[in-house]
CSV table of C-alpha atoms in Angstrom, one decimal:
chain,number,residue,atom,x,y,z
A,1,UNK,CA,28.3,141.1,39.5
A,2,UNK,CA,29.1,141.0,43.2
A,3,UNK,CA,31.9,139.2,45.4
A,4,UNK,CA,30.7,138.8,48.8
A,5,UNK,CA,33.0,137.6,51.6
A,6,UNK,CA,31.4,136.0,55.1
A,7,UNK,CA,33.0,135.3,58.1
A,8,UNK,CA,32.6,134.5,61.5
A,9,UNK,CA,32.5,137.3,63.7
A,10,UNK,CA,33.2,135.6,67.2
A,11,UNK,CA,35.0,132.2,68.0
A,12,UNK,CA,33.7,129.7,65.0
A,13,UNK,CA,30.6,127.7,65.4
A,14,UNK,CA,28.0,130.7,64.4
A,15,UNK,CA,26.1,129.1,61.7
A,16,UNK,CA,28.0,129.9,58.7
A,17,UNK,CA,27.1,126.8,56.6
A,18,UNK,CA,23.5,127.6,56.4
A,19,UNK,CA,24.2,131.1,55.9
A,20,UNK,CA,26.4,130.6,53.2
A,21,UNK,CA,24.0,127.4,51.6
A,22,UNK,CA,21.5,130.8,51.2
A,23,UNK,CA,23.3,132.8,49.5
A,24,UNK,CA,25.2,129.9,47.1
A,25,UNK,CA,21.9,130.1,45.3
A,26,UNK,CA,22.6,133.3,44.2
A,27,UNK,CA,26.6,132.6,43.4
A,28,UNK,CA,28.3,131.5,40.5
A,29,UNK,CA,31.0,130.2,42.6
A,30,UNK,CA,31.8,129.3,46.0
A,31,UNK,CA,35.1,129.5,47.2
A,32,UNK,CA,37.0,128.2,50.3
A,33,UNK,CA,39.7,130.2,50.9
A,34,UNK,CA,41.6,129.2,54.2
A,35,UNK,CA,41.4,126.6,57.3
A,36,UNK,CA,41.5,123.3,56.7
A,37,UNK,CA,38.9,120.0,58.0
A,38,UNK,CA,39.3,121.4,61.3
A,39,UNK,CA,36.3,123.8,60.1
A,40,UNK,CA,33.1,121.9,60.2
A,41,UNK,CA,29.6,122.8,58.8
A,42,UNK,CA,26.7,121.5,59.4
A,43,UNK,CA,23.5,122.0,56.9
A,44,UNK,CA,19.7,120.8,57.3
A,45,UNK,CA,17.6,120.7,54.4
A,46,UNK,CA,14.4,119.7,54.1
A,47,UNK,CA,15.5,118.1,57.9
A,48,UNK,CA,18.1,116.4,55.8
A,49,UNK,CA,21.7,116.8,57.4
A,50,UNK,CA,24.9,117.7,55.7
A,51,UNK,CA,28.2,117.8,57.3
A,52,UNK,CA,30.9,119.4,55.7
A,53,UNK,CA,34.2,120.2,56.5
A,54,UNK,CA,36.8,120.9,54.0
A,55,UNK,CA,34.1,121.3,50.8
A,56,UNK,CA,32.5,124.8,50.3
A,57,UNK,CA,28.9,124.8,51.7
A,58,UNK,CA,27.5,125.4,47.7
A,59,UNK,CA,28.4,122.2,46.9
A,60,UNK,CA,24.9,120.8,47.9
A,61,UNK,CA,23.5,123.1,45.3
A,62,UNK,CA,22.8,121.5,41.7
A,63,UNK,CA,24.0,124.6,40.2
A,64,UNK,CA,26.4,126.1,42.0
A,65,UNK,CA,30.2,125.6,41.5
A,66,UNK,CA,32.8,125.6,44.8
A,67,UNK,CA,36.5,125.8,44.8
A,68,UNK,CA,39.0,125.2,47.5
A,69,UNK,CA,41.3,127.7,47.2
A,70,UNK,CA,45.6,127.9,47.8
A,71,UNK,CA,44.9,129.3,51.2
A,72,UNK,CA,43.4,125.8,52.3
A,73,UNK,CA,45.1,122.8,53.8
A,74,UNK,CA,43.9,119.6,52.4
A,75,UNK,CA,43.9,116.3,54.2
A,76,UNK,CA,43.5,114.4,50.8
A,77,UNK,CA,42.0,111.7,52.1
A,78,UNK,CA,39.5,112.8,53.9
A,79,UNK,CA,38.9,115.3,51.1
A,80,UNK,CA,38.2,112.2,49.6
A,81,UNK,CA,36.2,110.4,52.0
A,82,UNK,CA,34.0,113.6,52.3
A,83,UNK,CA,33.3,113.4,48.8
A,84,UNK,CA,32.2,110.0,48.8
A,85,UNK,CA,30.5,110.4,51.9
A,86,UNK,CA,28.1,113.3,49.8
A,87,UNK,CA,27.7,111.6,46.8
A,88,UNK,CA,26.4,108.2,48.9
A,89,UNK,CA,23.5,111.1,49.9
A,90,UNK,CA,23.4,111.7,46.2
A,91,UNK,CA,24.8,115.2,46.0
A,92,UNK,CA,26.5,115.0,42.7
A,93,UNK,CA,30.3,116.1,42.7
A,94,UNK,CA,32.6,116.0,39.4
A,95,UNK,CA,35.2,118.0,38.3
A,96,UNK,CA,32.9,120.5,36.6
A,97,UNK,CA,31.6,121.6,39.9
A,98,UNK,CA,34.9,120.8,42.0
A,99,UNK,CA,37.8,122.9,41.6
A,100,UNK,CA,40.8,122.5,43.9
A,101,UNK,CA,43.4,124.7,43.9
A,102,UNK,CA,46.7,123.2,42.7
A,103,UNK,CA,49.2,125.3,45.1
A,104,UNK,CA,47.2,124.4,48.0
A,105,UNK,CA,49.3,122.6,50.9
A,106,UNK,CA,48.6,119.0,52.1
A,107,UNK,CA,48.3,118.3,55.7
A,108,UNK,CA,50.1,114.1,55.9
A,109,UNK,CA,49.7,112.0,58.5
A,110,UNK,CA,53.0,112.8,60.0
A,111,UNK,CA,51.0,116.5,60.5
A,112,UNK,CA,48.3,114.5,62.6
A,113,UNK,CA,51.0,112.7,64.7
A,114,UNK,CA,53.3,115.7,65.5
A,115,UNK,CA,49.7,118.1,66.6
A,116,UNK,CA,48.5,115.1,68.6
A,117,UNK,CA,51.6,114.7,70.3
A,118,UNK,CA,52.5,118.0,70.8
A,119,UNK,CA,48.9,118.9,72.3
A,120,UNK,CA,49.3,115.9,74.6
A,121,UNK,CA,52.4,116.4,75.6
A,122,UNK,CA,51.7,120.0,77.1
A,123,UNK,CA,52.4,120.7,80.6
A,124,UNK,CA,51.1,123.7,80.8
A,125,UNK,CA,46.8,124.4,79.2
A,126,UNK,CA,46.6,123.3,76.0
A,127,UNK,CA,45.4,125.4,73.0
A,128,UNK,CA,42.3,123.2,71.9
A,129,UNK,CA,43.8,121.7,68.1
A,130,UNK,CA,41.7,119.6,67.3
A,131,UNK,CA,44.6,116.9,66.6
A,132,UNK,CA,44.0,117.1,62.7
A,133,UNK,CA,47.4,118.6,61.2
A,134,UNK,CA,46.4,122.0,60.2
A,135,UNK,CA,49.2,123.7,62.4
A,136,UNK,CA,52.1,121.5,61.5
A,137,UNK,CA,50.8,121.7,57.8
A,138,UNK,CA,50.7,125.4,58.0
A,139,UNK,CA,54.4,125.5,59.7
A,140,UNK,CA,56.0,123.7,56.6
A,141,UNK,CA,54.2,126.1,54.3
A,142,UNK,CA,55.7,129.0,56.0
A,143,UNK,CA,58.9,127.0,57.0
A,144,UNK,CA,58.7,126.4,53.0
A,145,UNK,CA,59.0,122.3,53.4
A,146,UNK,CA,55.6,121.7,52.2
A,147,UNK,CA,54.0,119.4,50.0
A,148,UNK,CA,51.5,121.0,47.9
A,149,UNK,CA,48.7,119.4,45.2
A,150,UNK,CA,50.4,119.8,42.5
A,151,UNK,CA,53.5,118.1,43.9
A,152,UNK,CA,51.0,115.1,43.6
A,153,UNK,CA,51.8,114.3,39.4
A,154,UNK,CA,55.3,114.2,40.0
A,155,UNK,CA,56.4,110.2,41.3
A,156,UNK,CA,60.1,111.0,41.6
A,157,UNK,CA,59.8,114.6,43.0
A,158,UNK,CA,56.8,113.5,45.5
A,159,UNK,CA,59.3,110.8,46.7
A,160,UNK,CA,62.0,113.0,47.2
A,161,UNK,CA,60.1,116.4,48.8
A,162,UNK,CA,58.0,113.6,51.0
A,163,UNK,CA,61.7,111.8,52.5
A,164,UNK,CA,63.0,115.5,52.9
A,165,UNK,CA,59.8,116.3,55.0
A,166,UNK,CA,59.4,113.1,57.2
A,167,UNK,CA,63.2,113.7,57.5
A,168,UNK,CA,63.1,117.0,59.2
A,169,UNK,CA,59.9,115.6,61.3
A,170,UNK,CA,61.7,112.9,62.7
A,171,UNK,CA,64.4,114.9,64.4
A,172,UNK,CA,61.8,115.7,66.7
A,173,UNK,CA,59.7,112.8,66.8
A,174,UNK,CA,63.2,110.9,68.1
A,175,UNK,CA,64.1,114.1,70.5
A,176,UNK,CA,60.5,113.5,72.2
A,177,UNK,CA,61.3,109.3,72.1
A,178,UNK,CA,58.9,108.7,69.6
A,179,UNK,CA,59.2,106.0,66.8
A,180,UNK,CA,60.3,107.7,63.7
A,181,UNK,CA,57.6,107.6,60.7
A,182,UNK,CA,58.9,105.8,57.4
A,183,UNK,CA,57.6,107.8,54.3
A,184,UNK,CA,57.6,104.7,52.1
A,185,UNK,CA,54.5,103.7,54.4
A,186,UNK,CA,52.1,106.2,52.8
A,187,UNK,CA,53.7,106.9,49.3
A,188,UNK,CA,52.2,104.7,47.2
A,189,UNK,CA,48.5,105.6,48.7
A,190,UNK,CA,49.1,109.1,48.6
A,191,UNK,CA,49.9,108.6,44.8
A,192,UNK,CA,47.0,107.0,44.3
A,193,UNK,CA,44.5,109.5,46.1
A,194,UNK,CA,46.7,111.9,44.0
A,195,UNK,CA,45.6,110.1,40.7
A,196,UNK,CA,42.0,110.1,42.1
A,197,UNK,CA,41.8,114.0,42.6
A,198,UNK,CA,43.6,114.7,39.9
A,199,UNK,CA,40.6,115.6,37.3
A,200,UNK,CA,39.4,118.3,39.8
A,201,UNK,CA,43.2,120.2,40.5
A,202,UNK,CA,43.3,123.4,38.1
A,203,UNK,CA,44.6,127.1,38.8
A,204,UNK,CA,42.7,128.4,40.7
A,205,UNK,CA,43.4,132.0,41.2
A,206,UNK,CA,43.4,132.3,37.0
A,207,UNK,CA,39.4,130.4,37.3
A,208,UNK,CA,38.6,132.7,39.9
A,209,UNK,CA,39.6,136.0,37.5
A,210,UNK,CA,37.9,134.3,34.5
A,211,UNK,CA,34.6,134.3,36.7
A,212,UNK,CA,35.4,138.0,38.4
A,213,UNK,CA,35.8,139.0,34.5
A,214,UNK,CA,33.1,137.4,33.1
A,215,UNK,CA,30.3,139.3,35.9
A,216,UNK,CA,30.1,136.2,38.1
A,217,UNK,CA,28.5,136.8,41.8
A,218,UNK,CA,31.2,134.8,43.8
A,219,UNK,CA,30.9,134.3,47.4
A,220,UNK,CA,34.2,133.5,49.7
A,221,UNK,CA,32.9,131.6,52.7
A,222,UNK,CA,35.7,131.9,55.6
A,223,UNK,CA,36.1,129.2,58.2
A,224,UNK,CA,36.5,129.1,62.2
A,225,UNK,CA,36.3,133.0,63.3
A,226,UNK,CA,37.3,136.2,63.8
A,227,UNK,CA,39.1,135.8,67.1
A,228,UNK,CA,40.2,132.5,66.4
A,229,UNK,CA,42.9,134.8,63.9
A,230,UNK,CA,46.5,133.9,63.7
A,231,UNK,CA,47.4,137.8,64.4
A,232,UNK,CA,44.3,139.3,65.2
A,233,UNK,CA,42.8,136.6,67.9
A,234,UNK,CA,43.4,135.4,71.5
A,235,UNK,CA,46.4,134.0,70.8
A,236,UNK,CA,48.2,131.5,71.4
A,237,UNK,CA,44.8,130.2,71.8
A,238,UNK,CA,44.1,130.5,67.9
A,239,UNK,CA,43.9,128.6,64.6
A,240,UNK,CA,46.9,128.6,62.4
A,241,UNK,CA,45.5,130.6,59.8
A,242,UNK,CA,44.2,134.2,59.4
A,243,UNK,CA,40.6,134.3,59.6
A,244,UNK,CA,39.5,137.6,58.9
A,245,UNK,CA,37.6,139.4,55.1
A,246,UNK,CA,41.5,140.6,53.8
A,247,UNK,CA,42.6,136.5,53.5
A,248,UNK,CA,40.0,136.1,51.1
A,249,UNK,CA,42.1,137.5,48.6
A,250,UNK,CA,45.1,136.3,49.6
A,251,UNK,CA,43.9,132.4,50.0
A,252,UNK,CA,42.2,132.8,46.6
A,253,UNK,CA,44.1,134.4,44.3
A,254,UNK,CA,41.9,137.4,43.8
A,255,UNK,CA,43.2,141.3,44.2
A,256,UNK,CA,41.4,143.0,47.2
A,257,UNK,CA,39.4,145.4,45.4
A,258,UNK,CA,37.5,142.9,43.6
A,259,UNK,CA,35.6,142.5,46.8
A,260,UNK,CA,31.9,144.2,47.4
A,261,UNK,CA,30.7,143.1,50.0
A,262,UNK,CA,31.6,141.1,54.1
A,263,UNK,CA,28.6,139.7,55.7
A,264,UNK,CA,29.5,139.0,59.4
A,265,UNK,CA,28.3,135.9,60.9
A,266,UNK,CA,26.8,136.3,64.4
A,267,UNK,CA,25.6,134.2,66.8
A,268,UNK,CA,23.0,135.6,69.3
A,269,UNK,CA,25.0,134.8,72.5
A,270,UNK,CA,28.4,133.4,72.7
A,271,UNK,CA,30.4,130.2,72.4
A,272,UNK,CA,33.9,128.9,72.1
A,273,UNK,CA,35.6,125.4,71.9
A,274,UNK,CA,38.7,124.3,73.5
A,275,UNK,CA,40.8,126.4,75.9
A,276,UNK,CA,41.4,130.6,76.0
A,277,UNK,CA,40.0,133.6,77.2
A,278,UNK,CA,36.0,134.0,77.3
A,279,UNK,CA,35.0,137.2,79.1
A,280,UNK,CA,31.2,136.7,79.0
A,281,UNK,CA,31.9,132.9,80.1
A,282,UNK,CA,28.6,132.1,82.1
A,283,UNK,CA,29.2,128.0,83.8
A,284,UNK,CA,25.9,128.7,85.8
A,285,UNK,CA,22.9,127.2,84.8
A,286,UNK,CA,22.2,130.3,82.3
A,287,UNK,CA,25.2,128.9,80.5
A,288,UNK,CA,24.4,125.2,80.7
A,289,UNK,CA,21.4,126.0,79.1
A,290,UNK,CA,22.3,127.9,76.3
A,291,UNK,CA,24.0,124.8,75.5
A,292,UNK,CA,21.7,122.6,75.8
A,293,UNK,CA,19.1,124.5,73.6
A,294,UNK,CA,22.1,125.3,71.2
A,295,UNK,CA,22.7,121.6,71.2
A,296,UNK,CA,26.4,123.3,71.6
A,297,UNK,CA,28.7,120.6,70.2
A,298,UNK,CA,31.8,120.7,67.8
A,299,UNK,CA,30.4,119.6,64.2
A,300,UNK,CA,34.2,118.0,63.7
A,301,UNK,CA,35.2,116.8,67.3
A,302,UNK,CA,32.2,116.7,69.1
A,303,UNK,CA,33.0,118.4,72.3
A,304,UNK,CA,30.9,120.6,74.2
A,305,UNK,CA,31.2,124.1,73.5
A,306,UNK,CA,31.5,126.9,76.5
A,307,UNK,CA,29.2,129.0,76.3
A,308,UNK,CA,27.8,132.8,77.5
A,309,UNK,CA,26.2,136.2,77.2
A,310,UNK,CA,27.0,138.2,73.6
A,311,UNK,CA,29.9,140.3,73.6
A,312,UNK,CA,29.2,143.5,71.9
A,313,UNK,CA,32.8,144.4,72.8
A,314,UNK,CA,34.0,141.2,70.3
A,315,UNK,CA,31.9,141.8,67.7
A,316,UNK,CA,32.7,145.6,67.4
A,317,UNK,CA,36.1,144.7,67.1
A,318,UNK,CA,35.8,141.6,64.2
A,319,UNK,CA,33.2,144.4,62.2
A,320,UNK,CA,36.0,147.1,62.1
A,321,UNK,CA,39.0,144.3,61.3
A,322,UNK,CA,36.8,143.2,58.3
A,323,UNK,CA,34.9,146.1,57.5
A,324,UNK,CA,31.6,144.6,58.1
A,325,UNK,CA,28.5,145.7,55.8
A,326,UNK,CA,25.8,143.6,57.3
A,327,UNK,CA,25.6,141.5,60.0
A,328,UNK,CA,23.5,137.7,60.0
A,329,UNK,CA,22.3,136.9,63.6
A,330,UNK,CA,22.1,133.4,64.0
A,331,UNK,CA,20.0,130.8,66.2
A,332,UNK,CA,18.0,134.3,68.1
A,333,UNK,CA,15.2,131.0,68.9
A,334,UNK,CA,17.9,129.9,71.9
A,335,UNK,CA,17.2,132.9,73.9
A,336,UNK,CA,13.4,131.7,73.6
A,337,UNK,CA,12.4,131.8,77.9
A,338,UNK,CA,15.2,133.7,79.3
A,339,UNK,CA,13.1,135.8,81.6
A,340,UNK,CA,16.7,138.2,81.4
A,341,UNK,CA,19.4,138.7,78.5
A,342,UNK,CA,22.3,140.4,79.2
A,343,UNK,CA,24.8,141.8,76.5
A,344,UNK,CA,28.4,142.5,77.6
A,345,UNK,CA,28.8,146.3,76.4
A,346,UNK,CA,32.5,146.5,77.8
A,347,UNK,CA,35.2,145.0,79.8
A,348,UNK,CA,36.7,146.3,83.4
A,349,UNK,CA,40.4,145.5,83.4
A,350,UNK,CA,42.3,146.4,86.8
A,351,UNK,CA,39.4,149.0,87.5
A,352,UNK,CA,39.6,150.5,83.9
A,353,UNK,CA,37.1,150.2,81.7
A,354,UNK,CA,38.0,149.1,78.1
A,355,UNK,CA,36.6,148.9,74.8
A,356,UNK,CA,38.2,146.7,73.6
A,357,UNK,CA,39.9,143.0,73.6
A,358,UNK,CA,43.5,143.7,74.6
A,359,UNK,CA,46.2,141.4,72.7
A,360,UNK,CA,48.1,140.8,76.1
A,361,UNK,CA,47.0,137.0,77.0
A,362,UNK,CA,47.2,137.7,80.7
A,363,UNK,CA,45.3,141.2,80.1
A,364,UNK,CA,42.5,138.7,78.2
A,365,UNK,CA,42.4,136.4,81.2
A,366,UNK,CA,41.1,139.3,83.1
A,367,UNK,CA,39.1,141.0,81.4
A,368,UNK,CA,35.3,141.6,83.5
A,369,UNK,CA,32.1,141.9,81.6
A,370,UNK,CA,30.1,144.8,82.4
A,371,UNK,CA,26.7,143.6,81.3
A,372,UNK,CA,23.5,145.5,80.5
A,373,UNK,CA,20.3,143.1,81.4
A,374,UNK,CA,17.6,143.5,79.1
A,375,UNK,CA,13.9,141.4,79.2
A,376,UNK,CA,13.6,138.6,77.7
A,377,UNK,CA,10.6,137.2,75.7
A,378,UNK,CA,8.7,134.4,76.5
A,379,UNK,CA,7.3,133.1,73.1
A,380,UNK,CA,9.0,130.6,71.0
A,381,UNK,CA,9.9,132.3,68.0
A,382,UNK,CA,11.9,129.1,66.6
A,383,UNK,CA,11.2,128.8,62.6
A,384,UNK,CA,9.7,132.0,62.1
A,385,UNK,CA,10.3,133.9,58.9
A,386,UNK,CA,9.0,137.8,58.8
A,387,UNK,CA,10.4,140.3,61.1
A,388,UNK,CA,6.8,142.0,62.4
A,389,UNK,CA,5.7,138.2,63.7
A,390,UNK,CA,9.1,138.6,66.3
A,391,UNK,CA,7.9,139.6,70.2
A,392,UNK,CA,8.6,143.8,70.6
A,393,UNK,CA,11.1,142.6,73.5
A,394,UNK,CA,13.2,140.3,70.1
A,395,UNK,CA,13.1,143.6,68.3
A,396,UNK,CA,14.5,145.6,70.7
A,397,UNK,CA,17.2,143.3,71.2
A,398,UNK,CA,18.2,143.0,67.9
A,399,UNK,CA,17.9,147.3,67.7
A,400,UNK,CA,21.0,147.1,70.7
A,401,UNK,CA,22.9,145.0,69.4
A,402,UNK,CA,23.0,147.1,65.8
A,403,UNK,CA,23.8,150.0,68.0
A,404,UNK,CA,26.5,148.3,70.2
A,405,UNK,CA,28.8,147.1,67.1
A,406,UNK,CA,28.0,149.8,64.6
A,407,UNK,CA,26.4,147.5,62.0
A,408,UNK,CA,22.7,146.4,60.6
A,409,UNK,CA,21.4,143.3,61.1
A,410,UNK,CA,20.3,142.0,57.6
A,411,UNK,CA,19.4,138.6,58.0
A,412,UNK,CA,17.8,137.2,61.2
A,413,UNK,CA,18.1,132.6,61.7
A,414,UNK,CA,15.3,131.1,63.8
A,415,UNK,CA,16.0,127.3,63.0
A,416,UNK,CA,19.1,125.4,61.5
A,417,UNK,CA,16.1,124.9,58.5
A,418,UNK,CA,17.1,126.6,55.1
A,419,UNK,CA,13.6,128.2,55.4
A,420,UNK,CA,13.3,129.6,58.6
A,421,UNK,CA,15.2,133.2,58.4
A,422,UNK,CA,14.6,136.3,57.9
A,423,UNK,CA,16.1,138.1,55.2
A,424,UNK,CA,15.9,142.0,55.2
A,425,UNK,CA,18.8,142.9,52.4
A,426,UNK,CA,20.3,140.9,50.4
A,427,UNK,CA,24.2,141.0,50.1
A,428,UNK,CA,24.3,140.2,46.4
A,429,UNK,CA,21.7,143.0,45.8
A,430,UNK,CA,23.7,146.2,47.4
A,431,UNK,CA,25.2,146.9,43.7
């Protein structure tokens, strides 16, 4: 039996969905354990394309179980809408492969209004949401006005807890002159979505101690990344959520030392969505065309990513706040042509060096990469799958960056294609 946790290691967007498709052949169960659709994964198989946003990657595999655990905000109806959007591409989804967790929080469309309206309202530069509800629906968890799933089975008490909510919503919605939203609108459709989901709602922390018990391999896939952390990233430029290996626990329902194994989640340069610090930030036409061979846009909004040089610096960082094992480096084919690579190995801050990313938001802001320029490598090494076929110069490279964060490299992606990686340990094979 082994629990393995993976995460993203930078700002999101570093190829967890295929990572994690791998390894769900190996699991038992896969479990999603915070985030909500705001999280989008993108999977090619057999140059067949999968999005996913709120259901756990192992849910294309036939037989592989997910779960979407408390720590998750659930839009139900795109839940829905995702699920019939898979089975039309006839991935087969019942209840005895689909467990969602019955304390997990439901993002409303009074969520969607209030994040839109905020983020558009902003005088000042705006953190990025992506106008979905996960921040609002996270702020009545904690503000403990929240609907949850289970409050789904109950007509009278859903009635009551949803006036309450809208209630308390439209104080503000009428401070900023906005129409105030009627409750009654939605009710009887979020009953029935309720009554639709309702075969696949169980505990899920006490499923997810029957499988621990029973020797299950489990893996916890994380969403977004490390420094995309409620506490631990650039904030305010964050998700609403924590991000790092410790929620996995926490947004599942299982004890922290049940956990084996973090695989980090790496991408081979670096990228970020929406607004916030980016030391190794490079809008020159080095940057542009990381993009472009990245084919750098938001699986959920679309938008073009930013993009730059890898930030050892980062990536130290997320491997010490999750404990890092092992370490998946992801879409290594983009650097294909770069006659020169830099990797950022620290920062200069008001002629200081650091070694680290400051939580000060104006200390972030100016933050100076001090790069180290290595050679590129000329060949295209897209969809190769053994490590002595890789150029000396794509060895090397991958030899500095284990030394700059402290942490092996264990699994090397050349394509978004299932097939095409490397795989030098397994993380379900280290006990």
């Amino acid at each position: 039996m082994s629990n393995v946790v993976v995460i993203g290691t930078q700002w999101g967007d570093e190829g967890k969905g295929k990572i994690v498709d791998w390894l769900s052949e190996k699991a038992d169960l896969v479990v999603r354990f915070q985030g909500g659709h705001n999280a989008g994964h993108t999977l090619v198989v057999d140059e067949k394309i999968f999005k996913l946003s709120l259901l756990p990657s192992g849910i294309i595999r036939k037989n592989t179980n997910v779960l979407i655990g408390n720590g998750v905000v659930i839009d139900p109806f795109h839940l829905k809408k995702e699920m019939d959007e898979l089975q039309s591409q006839n991935i087969k989804i019942s209840s005895e492969n689909l467990i969602i967790s019955d304390s997990a929080f439901l993002i409303l469309p009074i969520h969607q209004v209030i994040d839109k309206l905020r983020e558009n309202k902003k005088n000042t530069e705006k953190i990025g949401t992506t106008g979905r509800g996960i921040g609002p629906s996270y702020e009545d968890k904690v503000g403990r006005r929240g609907l949850r799933i289970c409050d789904l089975y109950h007509k009278e008490e859903l009635s009551l807890k949803l006036s309450k909510l809208y209630g308390f919503h439209n104080i503000w919605l009428k401070a900023m002159g906005e129409k105030n939203l009627n409750p009654e609108d939605i009710f009887e459709n979020l009953w029935d979505i309720g009554q639709k989901l309702k075969s696949y709602v169980q505990p899920s922390w006490y499923l997810i101690n029957k499988y621990n018990r029973s020797g299950s391999n489990i893996l916890f896939e994380g969403a977004q990344g490390t420094f995309l952390d409620i506490d631990h990233g650039t904030y305010p430029f964050v998700t609403s959520s924590n991000t790092i290996a410790s929620q996995a626990g926490v947004g599942s329902g299982l004890g922290p030392t049940d956990v084996d194994y973090t695989l980090g989640i790496t991408k081979a340069y670096t990228t970020r969505v929406g607004s916030g610090p980016f030391p190794t930030e490079d809008e020159s036409e080095d940057g542009i065309l990381l993009g472009k061979r990245g084919h750098e846009f938001g699986t959920v909004t679309g938008r073009q990513r930013r993009c730059g040089w890898f930030d050892s610096v980062l990536v130290r960082q997320a491997v010490n706040l999750s404990s890092i094992k092992g370490i998946a480096l992801t879409k290594l084919d983009v650097l294909d042509g770069f006659k020169e690579i830099k990797i950022c190995t620290g920062y200069s801050l008001n002629g200081k060096i650091v070694n680290y990313l400051p939580s000060s938001e104006k200390q972030q802001k100016n933050l100076k990469p001090i790069y180290e320029t290595l050679k590129g490598w000329k060949r295209n090494i897209a969809g190769t799958r053994s490590l002595k076929d890789l150029p000396k110069e794509v060895k090397f490279y991958i030899k500095r960056i284990e030394e700059l964060i402290g942490c092996s490299i264990i699994i090397i992606s050349t394509s978004p294609e299932r097939g095409d990686t490397i795989y030098l340990k397994d993380p379900f094979d280290q006990y």
